[in-house]
Amino acid sequence: MPRFELSSQYDPHAVERPLYERWLDAGAFTPRADGKPYVIVMPPPNVTAVLHMGQGLDMVTQDVLIRFERMRGRAALWLPGTDHAGIATQNVVERLIAKEGKTRFDLGREQFVERVWAFVRETGTTILEQLKIIGASCDWSRRRFTLDPEYSRAVREVFVRLWEDKLIYRGHRVIHWCPRCLTSLSDEEAESEEIDGKLYYIRYPVKEGRKPYITVATTRPETLLGDTAVAVNPNDERYRAFVGKVARLPIVDIPIPILADQAVVPEFGTGAVKVTPAHDATDFEIGLRHKLEMPLVMTEDGRMEHPTRVPKALADLDRFDAREKIVDILKERGLLEKVEPYRHVVRRCYRCDSVVEPRLSDQWFVKMKPLAEPALEAYRSGEIRLVPERWGATYQHWMENIRDWNISRQLWWGHRIPVFTCVKCDHEWAAREDPAACPKCGGPVQQDPDVLDTWFSSWLWPFATLGWPQETPDLQRFYPGHTLVTGPDILFFWVARMIMAGYRFLKDEPFETVYMHGIVRDTQHRKMSKSLGNGIDPLDVVRLYGADALRWTAIAGVSLGSDLILDPKDLETTFAPGRNFANKLWNIGRFILSQLPEPVQPVESFEWSELPLADRWILMRANEAVGAVTASMEQFRLDEAAKRCYEFVWGDLADWYVEAVKPRLASRGSDAAAAQAVLAQCFDAALRLLHPVVPFITEELWQKLPGRAANELLAVAPWPAFQPDCVDAELDLQFLRVKQVVEGIRSIRAQYNVPPKTRLRARITARGRDQRKVFEAERETIQRLAQLEDLSFDGGAKRVGAYAVFGDGSEVFVALEGAIDVQHECRRLSGELTRLEQQLERLAAKLTNQQFVARAPAEVVAGEREKERAWRDQRQALADKLKSLGCS
RNA sequence: GGGCGAAUAGCUCAGCGGUUCAGAGCGCCUGCCUUACACGCAGGAAGUCGGGGGUUCGAAUCCCUCUUCGCCCACCA
């Protein structure tokens, strides 16, 4: 009698939350006290973030890995947390207060920062709570935030150490400036985008020249107001006469020198270039070389402003409005030679998408070369591995050409830069503790107003989260970590820098493998984003299909490192497969559980050789699945692991084994006991193998298996062990023949439209004696699966019916008196014969090809010979059938 | 301008040198509510593996080239 009443459909919502609670209560996600550690640090989401599909993929991937290793007995630590995300978070709160009609300047620094904290306290755990919904098995007791006091100490320590090592310096140069966020950005934070723009050719009047003007080409005419020279290449004959002359800067109407500089490419534009040292990085270099003035002609928010260079008509205009107006003025004055369409790159702020303005300013930089060297070496020596490997080239290229890192941001939200200046004696230094007075002269001190780049704190994540610079037990135990899982989009921002920080400050790699999955995109291969409205809310998916369905699609839907393509307009197609599979699993469980006694005898208590073929076969298949799934997991081929489980559960266990043993189970006799034992064992193994991918439903079912202790959890149960000596290809082949017989009969049934309820009579003629024994032993299985009322072997009287012939020449006859259409049967069989003959012909050609026989490996040749023999038998059998039917 | 990736069934993708290798899921067609499951069962149809060339006894699978998409990097304004 059934021990459980389970509904016929799996209801994820009824089980997910309680199970998660149970895992938490049991401390299942805390690393076990003993055992070799396995550590994944979670890429910390922005503290204001809500879960999107990209993170969903990232997190589920990590969860699969951590659950797998946890089951394998490792002291598995998945360390969660959030990032304060300087610009992003400040923007969010600025928008909030904008609704009250205020700016951060109205509030003042202190109040604004307090406001951000209030917001973070209120909403900062949202995304972490969402992770629980999708089943993330992180150790919440070790949750970190990049602005935690301990973490901040690490950030400050790192800054001071780099300062002491002379790797931090103040740079006066042209950096990327976001006029909307009002801060400088690193090179990485200014994303390039190709646009269809224009190239403006502008005439700069020249008094003493042979020609009345020199023409320059530019994509940003508005910067003309900041020009302090015109430059040409020193080797450019065309302009030799101009060098040393003075041009008249249009609109501003001031003299500027025409000079020669190597940086100018003669082939581009006119070969003459306007030089705007304060608003262009190359021009800045030219300016330095020629000691040019470097006037800023724009405000921080991108409006034109300069006491002498910006005329009233242009003052205060936004840079793009100013561009149009300046072009108009130039046109009016005949100074605009031409305008060409021109495809070029602009840089955009990665947080707000504004076009970034190159701007001369003072910023703090980190010298990166010394940091990059060990990180590069670690990759080259294989100490750190990138998966997929192809990212190695990108990583190397970036490291080899690394540029100094601008780490100061003109924001209020973040780690304040610990550089202090004495108001009295100008002494400047970095300090671990806030100083009360200047250590040199005792004068009052001022702290640098800027904060650090967010990534300057997150690059310490693998060890700052473990208590560094304190020598904590966690740090000793869990550093270095093992696997980092992330998307390739933050390879430079984060991954590369973590590696550098690890070697610099811990003298050891932060992790051994970086696994980079792909990006989540829609069916048009566009990245999912809020602005495109093509996103999928993972929580919607959980609501509609359950967390396991979401996880299934995220894992089974992508191969190693490839993008995940999802259709936001068709969630059903996208996520139903996972739900359906969960439901299938549920119902297999429902059936098996209804059949199992308490307790179930262990499989080991049965003599292997006495188990029926089907039992030995499914046990072997289970074992094979264990081997394959384990191997796939180890290689990050998570999709293969998931699909292998699917095949075993659905294709082998449900479609064949469960159906095959139903009669035995129904008999309730001694035959049933073995079947029960085998079912229990196989199902248990399947649940274990599937648990990392679909933790909820597997735990729920596993709990119901007989013999479960009250406090046992699948989440911390051992991973099944693969037994290489149980692999048996012969066994598989034998059962394959059984399957083929069944399928042959089913196919005949369908072709002759025999109603499912009609029981047929069939006769098998086996090719070899062994095979006959197999068929006889599995007679009941075949009868049931093929819906037969009678199955006989060999010899019976010739009757009218249909035949199917198999690879080894065995054949099955299905009696179809009255129903048989001889013509049709002839066509069917001769079709098969033709196909077989063609195959044989090809094979024969291959085998008579001396080149093949001589050069191909002997075992391949032998295999082909064997194949030929079997096919000949099959052909013979088919030909006989045709003859006996009287086909012409 | 460099570098990388992708192109296989209507859709999303596996397969990446040799077992009937041309596959899976979804979709489609034909039967079935066969007492675990219609989120299911059984049986089918469906692709000259982007084009061309080459290497090899043998090529979706390796090499070259072209085409089309996508991504990353680069101070020719």
Coordinates of N, CA and C (backbone and C1' of nucleotides) in Angstrom, one line a residue, chain B residues 15-74:
Chain B
rG15 P 29.4 20.2 -28.2 O5' 29.4 18.9 -29.1 C5' 29.6 17.6 -28.5 C4' 29.3 16.5 -29.6 C3' 30.4 16.4 -30.7 O3' 31.3 15.4 -30.3 C1' 28.2 16.6 -31.7
rC16 P 32.7 15.8 -29.8 O5' 33.3 16.3 -31.2 C5' 34.2 15.5 -32.0 C4' 34.9 16.5 -32.9 C3' 36.0 17.2 -32.2 O3' 37.3 16.9 -32.8 C1' 34.5 18.8 -33.1
rG17 P 38.1 15.5 -32.5 O5' 38.1 14.5 -33.7 C5' 37.0 14.5 -34.6 C4' 37.2 13.4 -35.6 C3' 37.6 12.0 -35.1 O3' 36.6 11.1 -35.3 C1' 38.6 12.6 -37.2
rG18 P 35.5 10.7 -34.7 O5' 35.3 9.3 -35.5 C5' 34.3 9.1 -36.5 C4' 34.6 7.8 -37.2 C3' 34.3 6.6 -36.3 O3' 33.1 6.0 -36.7 C1' 36.3 6.4 -37.6
rU19 P 31.8 6.6 -36.5 O5' 31.3 5.5 -35.6 C5' 30.1 4.8 -36.0 C4' 30.4 3.4 -35.7 C3' 29.1 2.6 -35.5 O3' 29.0 2.1 -36.8 C1' 30.6 2.1 -33.8
rU20 P 27.9 1.4 -37.3 O5' 27.0 2.7 -37.1 C5' 26.9 3.7 -38.1 C4' 25.5 3.9 -38.4 C3' 24.6 4.1 -37.1 O3' 24.7 5.5 -36.8 C1' 23.5 2.8 -38.8
rC21 P 24.8 5.9 -35.4 O5' 24.6 7.5 -35.5 C5' 23.9 8.0 -36.7 C4' 24.8 9.0 -37.4 C3' 25.9 8.4 -38.3 O3' 25.6 8.5 -39.6 C1' 26.7 10.1 -36.8
rA22 P 24.7 8.1 -40.5 O5' 23.3 8.7 -40.4 C5' 23.0 10.1 -40.7 C4' 23.2 11.0 -39.5 C3' 22.0 11.3 -38.7 O3' 21.8 10.3 -37.8 C1' 23.5 13.2 -39.0
rG23 P 20.5 10.3 -36.9 O5' 20.8 11.2 -35.7 C5' 19.8 11.7 -34.9 C4' 20.3 12.1 -33.5 C3' 19.3 12.9 -32.8 O3' 18.5 12.1 -32.0 C1' 21.4 14.1 -32.8
rA24 P 17.0 12.6 -31.8 O5' 17.2 13.5 -30.5 C5' 17.8 13.0 -29.3 C4' 17.8 14.2 -28.3 C3' 16.5 15.0 -28.1 O3' 15.7 14.3 -27.2 C1' 18.4 16.4 -28.4
rG25 P 14.2 14.5 -27.3 O5' 14.0 16.0 -26.8 C5' 14.1 16.3 -25.4 C4' 14.0 17.8 -25.2 C3' 12.7 18.4 -25.9 O3' 11.6 18.3 -25.0 C1' 14.6 19.7 -26.5
rC26 P 10.2 18.0 -25.6 O5' 9.9 19.4 -26.3 C5' 9.7 20.6 -25.5 C4' 9.6 21.8 -26.4 C3' 8.6 21.8 -27.5 O3' 7.3 22.2 -27.0 C1' 10.6 22.6 -28.3
rG27 P 6.0 21.5 -27.7 O5' 6.1 22.0 -29.2 C5' 5.8 23.4 -29.4 C4' 6.0 23.6 -30.9 C3' 5.2 22.7 -31.9 O3' 3.9 23.2 -32.0 C1' 7.4 22.9 -32.6
rC28 P 2.7 22.1 -32.2 O5' 3.1 21.5 -33.6 C5' 3.1 22.3 -34.8 C4' 3.4 21.4 -36.0 C3' 2.6 20.1 -36.2 O3' 1.4 20.4 -36.7 C1' 4.9 19.7 -36.5
rC29 P 0.1 19.5 -36.2 O5' 0.3 18.1 -37.0 C5' 0.3 18.1 -38.4 C4' 0.6 16.7 -38.9 C3' -0.2 15.6 -38.2 O3' -1.5 15.5 -38.7 C1' 2.1 15.0 -38.2
rU30 P -2.7 15.0 -37.7 O5' -2.4 13.5 -37.5 C5' -2.2 12.7 -38.7 C4' -2.0 11.2 -38.2 C3' -2.9 10.8 -37.0 O3' -4.2 10.5 -37.4 C1' -0.6 10.1 -36.7
rG31 P -5.3 10.6 -36.3 O5' -5.2 9.1 -35.7 C5' -5.1 9.0 -34.4 C4' -4.7 7.6 -34.0 C3' -5.0 7.4 -32.6 O3' -6.2 6.7 -32.6 C1' -2.7 7.2 -32.9
rC32 P -7.3 7.2 -31.5 O5' -6.7 6.4 -30.3 C5' -6.7 6.9 -29.0 C4' -5.7 6.2 -28.2 C3' -5.8 6.6 -26.7 O3' -6.7 5.8 -26.0 C1' -3.6 6.8 -27.5
rC33 P -8.0 6.4 -25.5 O5' -7.5 7.0 -24.1 C5' -6.8 8.1 -23.9 C4' -6.2 8.1 -22.5 C3' -7.0 7.4 -21.5 O3' -6.7 6.0 -21.5 C1' -6.6 9.6 -20.7
rU34 P -5.8 5.3 -20.4 O5' -5.2 4.1 -21.3 C5' -5.6 2.8 -21.2 C4' -4.5 1.9 -20.7 C3' -3.6 2.5 -19.6 O3' -4.1 2.1 -18.3 C1' -2.3 1.7 -21.4
rU35 P -4.5 3.3 -17.4 O5' -3.2 3.4 -16.4 C5' -3.1 4.6 -15.6 C4' -3.3 4.3 -14.1 C3' -2.3 3.4 -13.5 O3' -1.2 4.0 -13.0 C1' -4.5 2.6 -13.0
rA36 P 0.1 3.3 -12.7 O5' 1.1 4.4 -12.2 C5' 0.7 5.2 -11.1 C4' 1.3 6.6 -11.1 C3' 1.0 7.4 -12.4 O3' -0.1 8.1 -12.2 C1' 3.4 7.3 -12.0
rC37 P -1.0 8.5 -13.5 O5' -0.2 9.7 -14.2 C5' -0.1 11.0 -13.6 C4' 1.0 11.8 -14.2 C3' 0.8 12.1 -15.7 O3' 0.0 13.3 -15.8 C1' 3.0 11.3 -15.3
rA38 P -1.2 13.3 -16.7 O5' -0.8 13.8 -18.1 C5' 0.0 15.0 -18.3 C4' -0.3 15.4 -19.7 C3' -1.5 16.3 -19.8 O3' -1.2 17.5 -20.5 C1' -1.6 14.5 -21.4
rC39 P -0.6 18.8 -19.8 O5' 0.9 18.6 -19.7 C5' 1.9 19.1 -20.7 C4' 3.3 18.8 -20.2 C3' 3.2 17.4 -19.5 O3' 3.8 16.3 -20.3 C1' 3.8 19.1 -17.9
rG40 P 5.3 16.2 -20.8 O5' 5.4 14.7 -20.7 C5' 5.2 14.0 -19.4 C4' 4.3 12.9 -19.5 C3' 4.5 11.9 -20.7 O3' 5.6 11.1 -20.4 C1' 2.2 12.3 -20.5
rC41 P 6.5 10.6 -21.6 O5' 5.6 9.5 -22.3 C5' 5.3 8.3 -21.5 C4' 4.5 7.4 -22.3 C3' 5.0 7.1 -23.7 O3' 6.1 6.2 -23.8 C1' 2.7 7.5 -23.8
rA42 P 7.2 6.3 -24.9 O5' 6.5 5.7 -26.1 C5' 6.0 4.3 -26.1 C4' 5.2 4.1 -27.4 C3' 5.9 4.5 -28.7 O3' 6.9 3.6 -29.1 C1' 3.6 5.2 -28.6
rG43 P 8.1 4.1 -30.0 O5' 7.4 4.4 -31.4 C5' 6.8 3.4 -32.1 C4' 6.0 3.9 -33.3 C3' 6.9 4.7 -34.2 O3' 7.6 3.9 -35.1 C1' 4.8 5.8 -33.8
rG44 P 8.8 4.6 -35.9 O5' 8.0 5.7 -36.7 C5' 8.7 6.7 -37.4 C4' 7.7 7.5 -38.2 C3' 8.3 8.7 -38.9 O3' 8.7 8.3 -40.2 C1' 6.4 9.4 -37.6
rA45 P 10.1 8.7 -40.7 O5' 9.8 10.2 -41.3 C5' 8.7 10.3 -42.3 C4' 8.4 11.7 -42.5 C3' 9.5 12.6 -42.6 O3' 10.0 12.7 -44.0 C1' 8.1 13.5 -41.0
rA46 P 11.6 12.6 -44.2 O5' 12.0 14.1 -43.7 C5' 11.5 15.3 -44.3 C4' 11.8 16.5 -43.5 C3' 13.3 16.7 -43.2 O3' 13.9 17.4 -44.2 C1' 12.0 16.9 -41.2
rG47 P 15.0 16.8 -45.1 O5' 16.3 17.8 -44.8 C5' 16.1 19.2 -44.7 C4' 17.3 19.8 -44.0 C3' 18.6 19.4 -44.7 O3' 18.9 20.3 -45.7 C1' 18.7 19.1 -42.3
rU48 P 19.1 19.9 -47.2 O5' 20.6 19.4 -47.4 C5' 21.1 18.2 -46.8 C4' 22.3 17.8 -47.6 C3' 23.5 18.7 -47.4 O3' 24.2 18.5 -46.2 C1' 23.3 18.1 -49.7
rC49 P 25.5 19.3 -45.8 O5' 24.8 20.1 -44.6 C5' 25.1 21.5 -44.2 C4' 25.3 21.5 -42.8 C3' 26.7 22.0 -42.4 O3' 26.5 23.2 -41.7 C1' 26.0 20.1 -41.1
rG50 P 27.6 24.4 -41.9 O5' 27.1 25.2 -43.2 C5' 25.7 25.6 -43.3 C4' 25.7 26.7 -44.3 C3' 26.7 26.6 -45.5 O3' 26.1 25.8 -46.5 C1' 26.8 28.7 -44.5
rG51 P 27.2 24.9 -47.3 O5' 27.9 25.9 -48.3 C5' 27.0 26.5 -49.3 C4' 27.9 27.4 -50.2 C3' 29.1 26.7 -50.7 O3' 28.9 25.8 -51.9 C1' 29.8 28.8 -50.0
rG52 P 29.8 24.5 -52.1 O5' 31.2 25.1 -52.4 C5' 31.4 25.8 -53.7 C4' 32.8 26.3 -53.8 C3' 33.9 25.3 -53.6 O3' 34.2 24.5 -54.7 C1' 34.4 27.2 -52.3
rG53 P 34.8 23.0 -54.5 O5' 36.3 23.3 -54.0 C5' 37.3 23.7 -54.9 C4' 38.5 24.2 -54.2 C3' 39.3 23.0 -53.5 O3' 40.1 22.3 -54.5 C1' 39.1 24.8 -52.0
rG54 P 40.3 20.7 -54.2 O5' 41.2 20.6 -52.9 C5' 42.6 21.1 -53.1 C4' 43.2 21.2 -51.7 C3' 43.5 19.9 -51.0 O3' 44.7 19.3 -51.4 C1' 42.6 21.5 -49.5
rU55 P 44.9 17.8 -51.3 O5' 45.1 17.6 -49.7 C5' 46.3 18.1 -49.1 C4' 46.3 17.7 -47.7 C3' 46.1 16.3 -47.3 O3' 47.3 15.5 -47.5 C1' 44.7 17.6 -45.9
rU56 P 47.2 14.1 -48.3 O5' 46.4 13.2 -47.3 C5' 46.8 12.9 -46.0 C4' 45.7 12.2 -45.2 C3' 45.1 11.0 -45.9 O3' 46.0 9.9 -45.8 C1' 43.4 12.3 -45.0
rC57 P 46.1 8.9 -47.0 O5' 44.7 8.2 -47.2 C5' 44.4 7.5 -48.4 C4' 43.1 6.7 -48.1 C3' 42.0 7.5 -47.6 O3' 41.3 8.1 -48.6 C1' 42.2 5.5 -46.3
rG58 P 40.8 9.6 -48.4 O5' 39.7 9.5 -47.2 C5' 38.5 8.9 -47.5 C4' 37.7 8.8 -46.2 C3' 37.4 10.1 -45.5 O3' 36.3 10.7 -46.0 C1' 38.1 8.4 -44.0
rA59 P 36.2 12.3 -46.0 O5' 34.8 12.5 -45.3 C5' 34.5 12.3 -43.9 C4' 34.3 13.6 -43.2 C3' 34.1 14.8 -44.2 O3' 32.7 15.1 -44.4 C1' 35.7 15.3 -42.5
rA60 P 31.5 15.0 -43.6 O5' 31.3 16.4 -43.0 C5' 30.2 16.6 -42.1 C4' 30.2 18.0 -41.6 C3' 31.5 18.5 -40.9 O3' 32.4 19.1 -41.9 C1' 29.8 18.7 -39.4
rU61 P 33.8 19.7 -41.5 O5' 34.0 19.3 -40.0 C5' 34.3 20.3 -39.0 C4' 34.5 19.5 -37.7 C3' 36.0 19.1 -37.5 O3' 36.5 19.7 -36.3 C1' 34.5 17.3 -37.1
rC62 P 37.2 21.1 -36.3 O5' 38.6 20.7 -37.0 C5' 39.7 20.4 -36.2 C4' 40.9 20.3 -37.0 C3' 41.2 21.5 -37.9 O3' 41.8 22.5 -37.3 C1' 41.4 19.5 -39.2
rC63 P 41.6 24.0 -37.8 O5' 42.4 24.1 -39.1 C5' 43.9 24.0 -39.1 C4' 44.4 24.2 -40.5 C3' 43.9 25.4 -41.2 O3' 44.6 26.6 -40.8 C1' 43.7 23.6 -42.6
rC64 P 43.8 28.0 -40.8 O5' 43.7 28.3 -42.4 C5' 44.9 28.5 -43.2 C4' 44.5 28.7 -44.6 C3' 43.5 29.7 -44.9 O3' 44.1 31.0 -44.9 C1' 42.9 27.8 -46.1
rU65 P 43.2 32.3 -44.6 O5' 42.1 32.3 -45.8 C5' 42.6 32.7 -47.1 C4' 41.4 32.6 -48.0 C3' 40.2 33.4 -47.6 O3' 40.3 34.7 -48.0 C1' 39.5 31.2 -48.2
rC66 P 39.5 35.8 -47.2 O5' 38.0 35.7 -47.9 C5' 37.8 35.9 -49.2 C4' 36.4 35.5 -49.6 C3' 35.3 36.1 -48.7 O3' 35.0 37.4 -49.2 C1' 34.9 33.8 -49.0
rU67 P 34.4 38.4 -48.1 O5' 32.9 37.8 -47.9 C5' 32.0 37.8 -49.0 C4' 30.7 37.2 -48.5 C3' 30.1 37.7 -47.2 O3' 29.4 38.9 -47.4 C1' 30.1 35.4 -47.1
rU68 P 29.4 40.1 -46.3 O5' 28.4 39.5 -45.3 C5' 27.0 39.1 -45.7 C4' 26.4 38.4 -44.5 C3' 26.5 39.0 -43.2 O3' 25.7 40.1 -43.0 C1' 26.9 36.7 -43.0
rC69 P 25.8 41.1 -41.8 O5' 25.0 40.2 -40.7 C5' 24.8 40.7 -39.5 C4' 24.8 39.6 -38.5 C3' 25.5 40.0 -37.2 O3' 24.6 40.8 -36.4 C1' 26.2 37.8 -37.8
rG70 P 25.3 42.2 -35.9 O5' 26.0 41.7 -34.6 C5' 25.2 41.0 -33.6 C4' 26.2 40.2 -32.8 C3' 27.3 41.0 -32.1 O3' 26.8 41.8 -31.0 C1' 28.1 38.9 -32.9
rC71 P 27.6 43.2 -30.7 O5' 28.9 42.6 -29.9 C5' 28.7 41.9 -28.7 C4' 30.0 41.3 -28.2 C3' 31.1 42.2 -28.0 O3' 31.1 42.8 -26.7 C1' 31.9 40.4 -29.3
rC72 P 31.7 44.3 -26.6 O5' 33.2 44.0 -26.4 C5' 33.7 43.2 -25.3 C4' 35.2 42.9 -25.6 C3' 36.1 44.0 -25.8 O3' 36.5 44.6 -24.6 C1' 36.5 42.4 -27.4
rC73 P 36.8 46.2 -24.6 O5' 38.2 46.3 -25.3 C5' 39.4 45.8 -24.7 C4' 40.5 45.7 -25.6 C3' 41.0 47.1 -26.2 O3' 41.8 47.8 -25.3 C1' 40.8 45.5 -28.0
rA74 P 41.6 49.4 -25.3 O5' 42.5 49.9 -26.5 C5' 43.6 49.2 -27.0 C4' 44.1 49.8 -28.2 C3' 43.8 51.2 -28.4 O3' 44.8 52.1 -27.8 C1' 43.4 50.0 -30.4

